[in-house]
Structure formats: C-alpha cells, structure tokens
C-alpha cells in the first residue's frame, strides 16, 4: 500500500520551531521528488518547499526562505521540514506530496502521484 504520512505538527508560540516528517512507503522513494504544501483556512494551497531525490537540490518559497529547511533521509524514506522562527501566518495544514523526478517542483496538483493527509501547524502570537 502506498502511503505518505506526515507527522510533527502541533501548537507552538511565535518564534518557536517544529520539525515535520513525511514518511513514504509502498513506492520507489528514490524516483520521486517530495514537496511540501500548506493550506490555511480560506486560502488556496501554497507551495512551501521541495527536494529532488536525484541530486538533493532544494527550493523554498519566498515566504519561508531562511526559516525552513528541507532534508531527506533516503534510508528511512523520509523527508523532513525543519521550521524555525515560526510566525502566526505559518498556521496551516501542511501536506507532503510525491512527484516523479522531472516533474516541476511545486507544480500543479495533477503532476503529483501521491499525497499525504496533512498535519496541522498552529502558531500562536
């Protein structure tokens, strides 16, 4: 069974940190890039960060650059999103998604093969 399972969300005060995990199973992890998206109530889904499994290249949206770090453990088939200096505007449900290598980072929904169910991040002021 193919699964992407996010974990690590929670409630944190502004300025705090969380580390999200995206654990993959049931498919060839090495052939996919993993991207993180987030969606706040009333807002469209927003691309946050992505990592390539082929060369480890990463990308960050301007809203999180310098505060978030994406990394991958190819032995554990897990991608992490370290989030530092969290702000109330980072409050959202965070999703990870797997796309075949070659598909665009933070691309259109149809380009993704698998999605997780999301983990809630709430940042209080």
PDB file of C-alpha atoms in Angstrom:
ATOM      1  CA  UNK A   1       0.000   0.000   0.000  1.00  0.00           C
ATOM      2  CA  UNK A   2       1.315   3.413  -0.991  1.00  0.00           C
ATOM      3  CA  UNK A   3       1.466   5.849   1.886  1.00  0.00           C
ATOM      4  CA  UNK A   4       2.751   9.307   2.639  1.00  0.00           C
ATOM      5  CA  UNK A   5       2.320  10.058   6.312  1.00  0.00           C
ATOM      6  CA  UNK A   6       3.023  13.467   7.771  1.00  0.00           C
ATOM      7  CA  UNK A   7       3.774  13.977  11.441  1.00  0.00           C
ATOM      8  CA  UNK A   8       5.297  16.532  13.758  1.00  0.00           C
ATOM      9  CA  UNK A   9       2.682  19.236  13.643  1.00  0.00           C
ATOM     10  CA  UNK A  10       1.361  20.924  16.736  1.00  0.00           C
ATOM     11  CA  UNK A  11       0.873  24.165  18.605  1.00  0.00           C
ATOM     12  CA  UNK A  12       3.849  26.450  19.092  1.00  0.00           C
ATOM     13  CA  UNK A  13       4.380  30.060  20.097  1.00  0.00           C
ATOM     14  CA  UNK A  14       5.660  32.608  17.635  1.00  0.00           C
ATOM     15  CA  UNK A  15       9.403  32.310  17.290  1.00  0.00           C
ATOM     16  CA  UNK A  16       9.320  28.613  18.050  1.00  0.00           C
ATOM     17  CA  UNK A  17      10.276  25.616  15.946  1.00  0.00           C
ATOM     18  CA  UNK A  18       8.774  22.391  14.695  1.00  0.00           C
ATOM     19  CA  UNK A  19      10.107  19.584  12.541  1.00  0.00           C
ATOM     20  CA  UNK A  20       7.663  17.911  10.212  1.00  0.00           C
ATOM     21  CA  UNK A  21       8.264  14.437   8.824  1.00  0.00           C
ATOM     22  CA  UNK A  22       6.907  12.860   5.673  1.00  0.00           C
ATOM     23  CA  UNK A  23       7.347   9.091   5.767  1.00  0.00           C
ATOM     24  CA  UNK A  24       6.931   7.286   2.458  1.00  0.00           C
ATOM     25  CA  UNK A  25       6.173   3.637   1.867  1.00  0.00           C
ATOM     26  CA  UNK A  26       4.904   1.398  -0.890  1.00  0.00           C
ATOM     27  CA  UNK A  27       6.707   3.055  -3.790  1.00  0.00           C
ATOM     28  CA  UNK A  28      10.223   3.651  -5.081  1.00  0.00           C
ATOM     29  CA  UNK A  29      11.115   6.671  -2.976  1.00  0.00           C
ATOM     30  CA  UNK A  30      14.318   7.323  -4.895  1.00  0.00           C
ATOM     31  CA  UNK A  31      12.453   8.066  -8.101  1.00  0.00           C
ATOM     32  CA  UNK A  32      10.355  10.875  -6.707  1.00  0.00           C
ATOM     33  CA  UNK A  33      10.758  14.408  -5.574  1.00  0.00           C
ATOM     34  CA  UNK A  34       8.962  15.316  -2.367  1.00  0.00           C
ATOM     35  CA  UNK A  35       7.275  18.662  -1.969  1.00  0.00           C
ATOM     36  CA  UNK A  36       5.636  20.382   0.960  1.00  0.00           C
ATOM     37  CA  UNK A  37       2.491  22.452   0.599  1.00  0.00           C
ATOM     38  CA  UNK A  38       0.331  24.194   3.152  1.00  0.00           C
ATOM     39  CA  UNK A  39      -3.228  25.416   3.264  1.00  0.00           C
ATOM     40  CA  UNK A  40      -4.716  27.821   5.740  1.00  0.00           C
ATOM     41  CA  UNK A  41      -8.499  28.183   6.206  1.00  0.00           C
ATOM     42  CA  UNK A  42      -9.926  30.340   3.457  1.00  0.00           C
ATOM     43  CA  UNK A  43      -6.701  30.359   1.481  1.00  0.00           C
ATOM     44  CA  UNK A  44      -5.527  28.420  -1.547  1.00  0.00           C
ATOM     45  CA  UNK A  45      -2.926  25.717  -1.167  1.00  0.00           C
ATOM     46  CA  UNK A  46       0.560  27.237  -1.178  1.00  0.00           C
ATOM     47  CA  UNK A  47       3.796  25.574  -2.215  1.00  0.00           C
ATOM     48  CA  UNK A  48       6.401  25.757   0.537  1.00  0.00           C
ATOM     49  CA  UNK A  49       9.474  23.726  -0.380  1.00  0.00           C
ATOM     50  CA  UNK A  50      10.693  20.792  -2.432  1.00  0.00           C
ATOM     51  CA  UNK A  51      13.610  18.414  -2.652  1.00  0.00           C
ATOM     52  CA  UNK A  52      14.864  16.290  -5.509  1.00  0.00           C
ATOM     53  CA  UNK A  53      15.800  12.699  -4.829  1.00  0.00           C
ATOM     54  CA  UNK A  54      18.237  12.592  -7.749  1.00  0.00           C
ATOM     55  CA  UNK A  55      20.586  15.373  -6.708  1.00  0.00           C
ATOM     56  CA  UNK A  56      19.213  16.676  -3.422  1.00  0.00           C
ATOM     57  CA  UNK A  57      18.522  20.098  -4.849  1.00  0.00           C
ATOM     58  CA  UNK A  58      16.057  22.160  -2.865  1.00  0.00           C
ATOM     59  CA  UNK A  59      13.769  25.104  -3.339  1.00  0.00           C
ATOM     60  CA  UNK A  60      11.929  27.382  -0.930  1.00  0.00           C
ATOM     61  CA  UNK A  61       9.134  29.846  -1.406  1.00  0.00           C
ATOM     62  CA  UNK A  62       9.966  33.417  -0.511  1.00  0.00           C
ATOM     63  CA  UNK A  63       7.649  33.261   2.485  1.00  0.00           C
ATOM     64  CA  UNK A  64       9.750  30.592   4.227  1.00  0.00           C
ATOM     65  CA  UNK A  65      13.229  31.098   2.788  1.00  0.00           C
ATOM     66  CA  UNK A  66      15.791  31.458   5.545  1.00  0.00           C
ATOM     67  CA  UNK A  67      13.482  29.949   8.169  1.00  0.00           C
ATOM     68  CA  UNK A  68      12.605  26.481   6.837  1.00  0.00           C
ATOM     69  CA  UNK A  69      14.988  23.724   5.811  1.00  0.00           C
ATOM     70  CA  UNK A  70      14.032  20.635   3.843  1.00  0.00           C
ATOM     71  CA  UNK A  71      16.093  17.458   4.002  1.00  0.00           C
ATOM     72  CA  UNK A  72      15.803  13.826   3.062  1.00  0.00           C
ATOM     73  CA  UNK A  73      16.850  10.550   4.640  1.00  0.00           C
ATOM     74  CA  UNK A  74      16.834   8.080   1.772  1.00  0.00           C
ATOM     75  CA  UNK A  75      17.479   5.149   4.113  1.00  0.00           C
ATOM     76  CA  UNK A  76      14.368   5.912   6.144  1.00  0.00           C
ATOM     77  CA  UNK A  77      12.397   7.064   3.077  1.00  0.00           C
ATOM     78  CA  UNK A  78      11.536  10.207   4.990  1.00  0.00           C
ATOM     79  CA  UNK A  79      11.653  13.885   4.150  1.00  0.00           C
ATOM     80  CA  UNK A  80      11.847  16.465   6.916  1.00  0.00           C
ATOM     81  CA  UNK A  81      10.838  20.102   7.058  1.00  0.00           C
ATOM     82  CA  UNK A  82      12.590  21.954   9.849  1.00  0.00           C
ATOM     83  CA  UNK A  83      10.635  25.106  10.577  1.00  0.00           C
ATOM     84  CA  UNK A  84      12.276  27.795  12.677  1.00  0.00           C
ATOM     85  CA  UNK A  85      11.109  31.232  13.770  1.00  0.00           C
ATOM     86  CA  UNK A  86       7.518  30.248  13.145  1.00  0.00           C
ATOM     87  CA  UNK A  87       5.008  33.060  12.825  1.00  0.00           C
ATOM     88  CA  UNK A  88       1.209  33.123  13.091  1.00  0.00           C
ATOM     89  CA  UNK A  89       0.969  33.374   9.317  1.00  0.00           C
ATOM     90  CA  UNK A  90       2.596  29.935   9.094  1.00  0.00           C
ATOM     91  CA  UNK A  91      -0.526  28.422  10.648  1.00  0.00           C
ATOM     92  CA  UNK A  92      -1.922  25.887   8.194  1.00  0.00           C
ATOM     93  CA  UNK A  93      -2.330  22.236   7.420  1.00  0.00           C
ATOM     94  CA  UNK A  94       0.931  21.033   5.921  1.00  0.00           C
ATOM     95  CA  UNK A  95       0.914  18.337   3.253  1.00  0.00           C
ATOM     96  CA  UNK A  96       3.672  16.418   1.563  1.00  0.00           C
ATOM     97  CA  UNK A  97       3.338  15.112  -1.954  1.00  0.00           C
ATOM     98  CA  UNK A  98       5.426  12.901  -4.225  1.00  0.00           C
ATOM     99  CA  UNK A  99       6.053  13.732  -7.886  1.00  0.00           C
ATOM    100  CA  UNK A 100       8.042  11.739 -10.431  1.00  0.00           C
ATOM    101  CA  UNK A 101      11.535  13.113 -10.942  1.00  0.00           C
ATOM    102  CA  UNK A 102      11.383  15.518 -13.841  1.00  0.00           C
ATOM    103  CA  UNK A 103       8.027  16.928 -12.840  1.00  0.00           C
ATOM    104  CA  UNK A 104       8.093  20.527 -11.741  1.00  0.00           C
ATOM    105  CA  UNK A 105       8.868  21.427  -8.164  1.00  0.00           C
ATOM    106  CA  UNK A 106       5.757  22.914  -6.536  1.00  0.00           C
ATOM    107  CA  UNK A 107       3.848  22.252  -9.727  1.00  0.00           C
ATOM    108  CA  UNK A 108       0.210  21.669 -10.498  1.00  0.00           C
ATOM    109  CA  UNK A 109      -1.800  19.122  -8.480  1.00  0.00           C
ATOM    110  CA  UNK A 110      -2.146  16.679 -11.373  1.00  0.00           C
ATOM    111  CA  UNK A 111       1.635  16.301 -11.513  1.00  0.00           C
ATOM    112  CA  UNK A 112       1.726  14.554  -8.144  1.00  0.00           C
ATOM    113  CA  UNK A 113       1.415  10.815  -7.785  1.00  0.00           C
ATOM    114  CA  UNK A 114       0.783  10.660  -4.059  1.00  0.00           C
ATOM    115  CA  UNK A 115      -0.387  12.987  -1.291  1.00  0.00           C
ATOM    116  CA  UNK A 116      -0.368  12.719   2.455  1.00  0.00           C
ATOM    117  CA  UNK A 117      -3.350  13.590   4.627  1.00  0.00           C
ATOM    118  CA  UNK A 118      -1.699  16.551   6.264  1.00  0.00           C
ATOM    119  CA  UNK A 119      -0.573  17.673   9.705  1.00  0.00           C
ATOM    120  CA  UNK A 120      -1.831  20.779  11.493  1.00  0.00           C
ATOM    121  CA  UNK A 121       0.608  23.504  12.469  1.00  0.00           C
ATOM    122  CA  UNK A 122      -0.730  26.270  14.692  1.00  0.00           C
ATOM    123  CA  UNK A 123       1.414  29.220  15.706  1.00  0.00           C
ATOM    124  CA  UNK A 124       0.126  31.472  18.465  1.00  0.00           C
ATOM    125  CA  UNK A 125       1.114  35.104  18.783  1.00  0.00           C
TER     126      UNK A 125
END
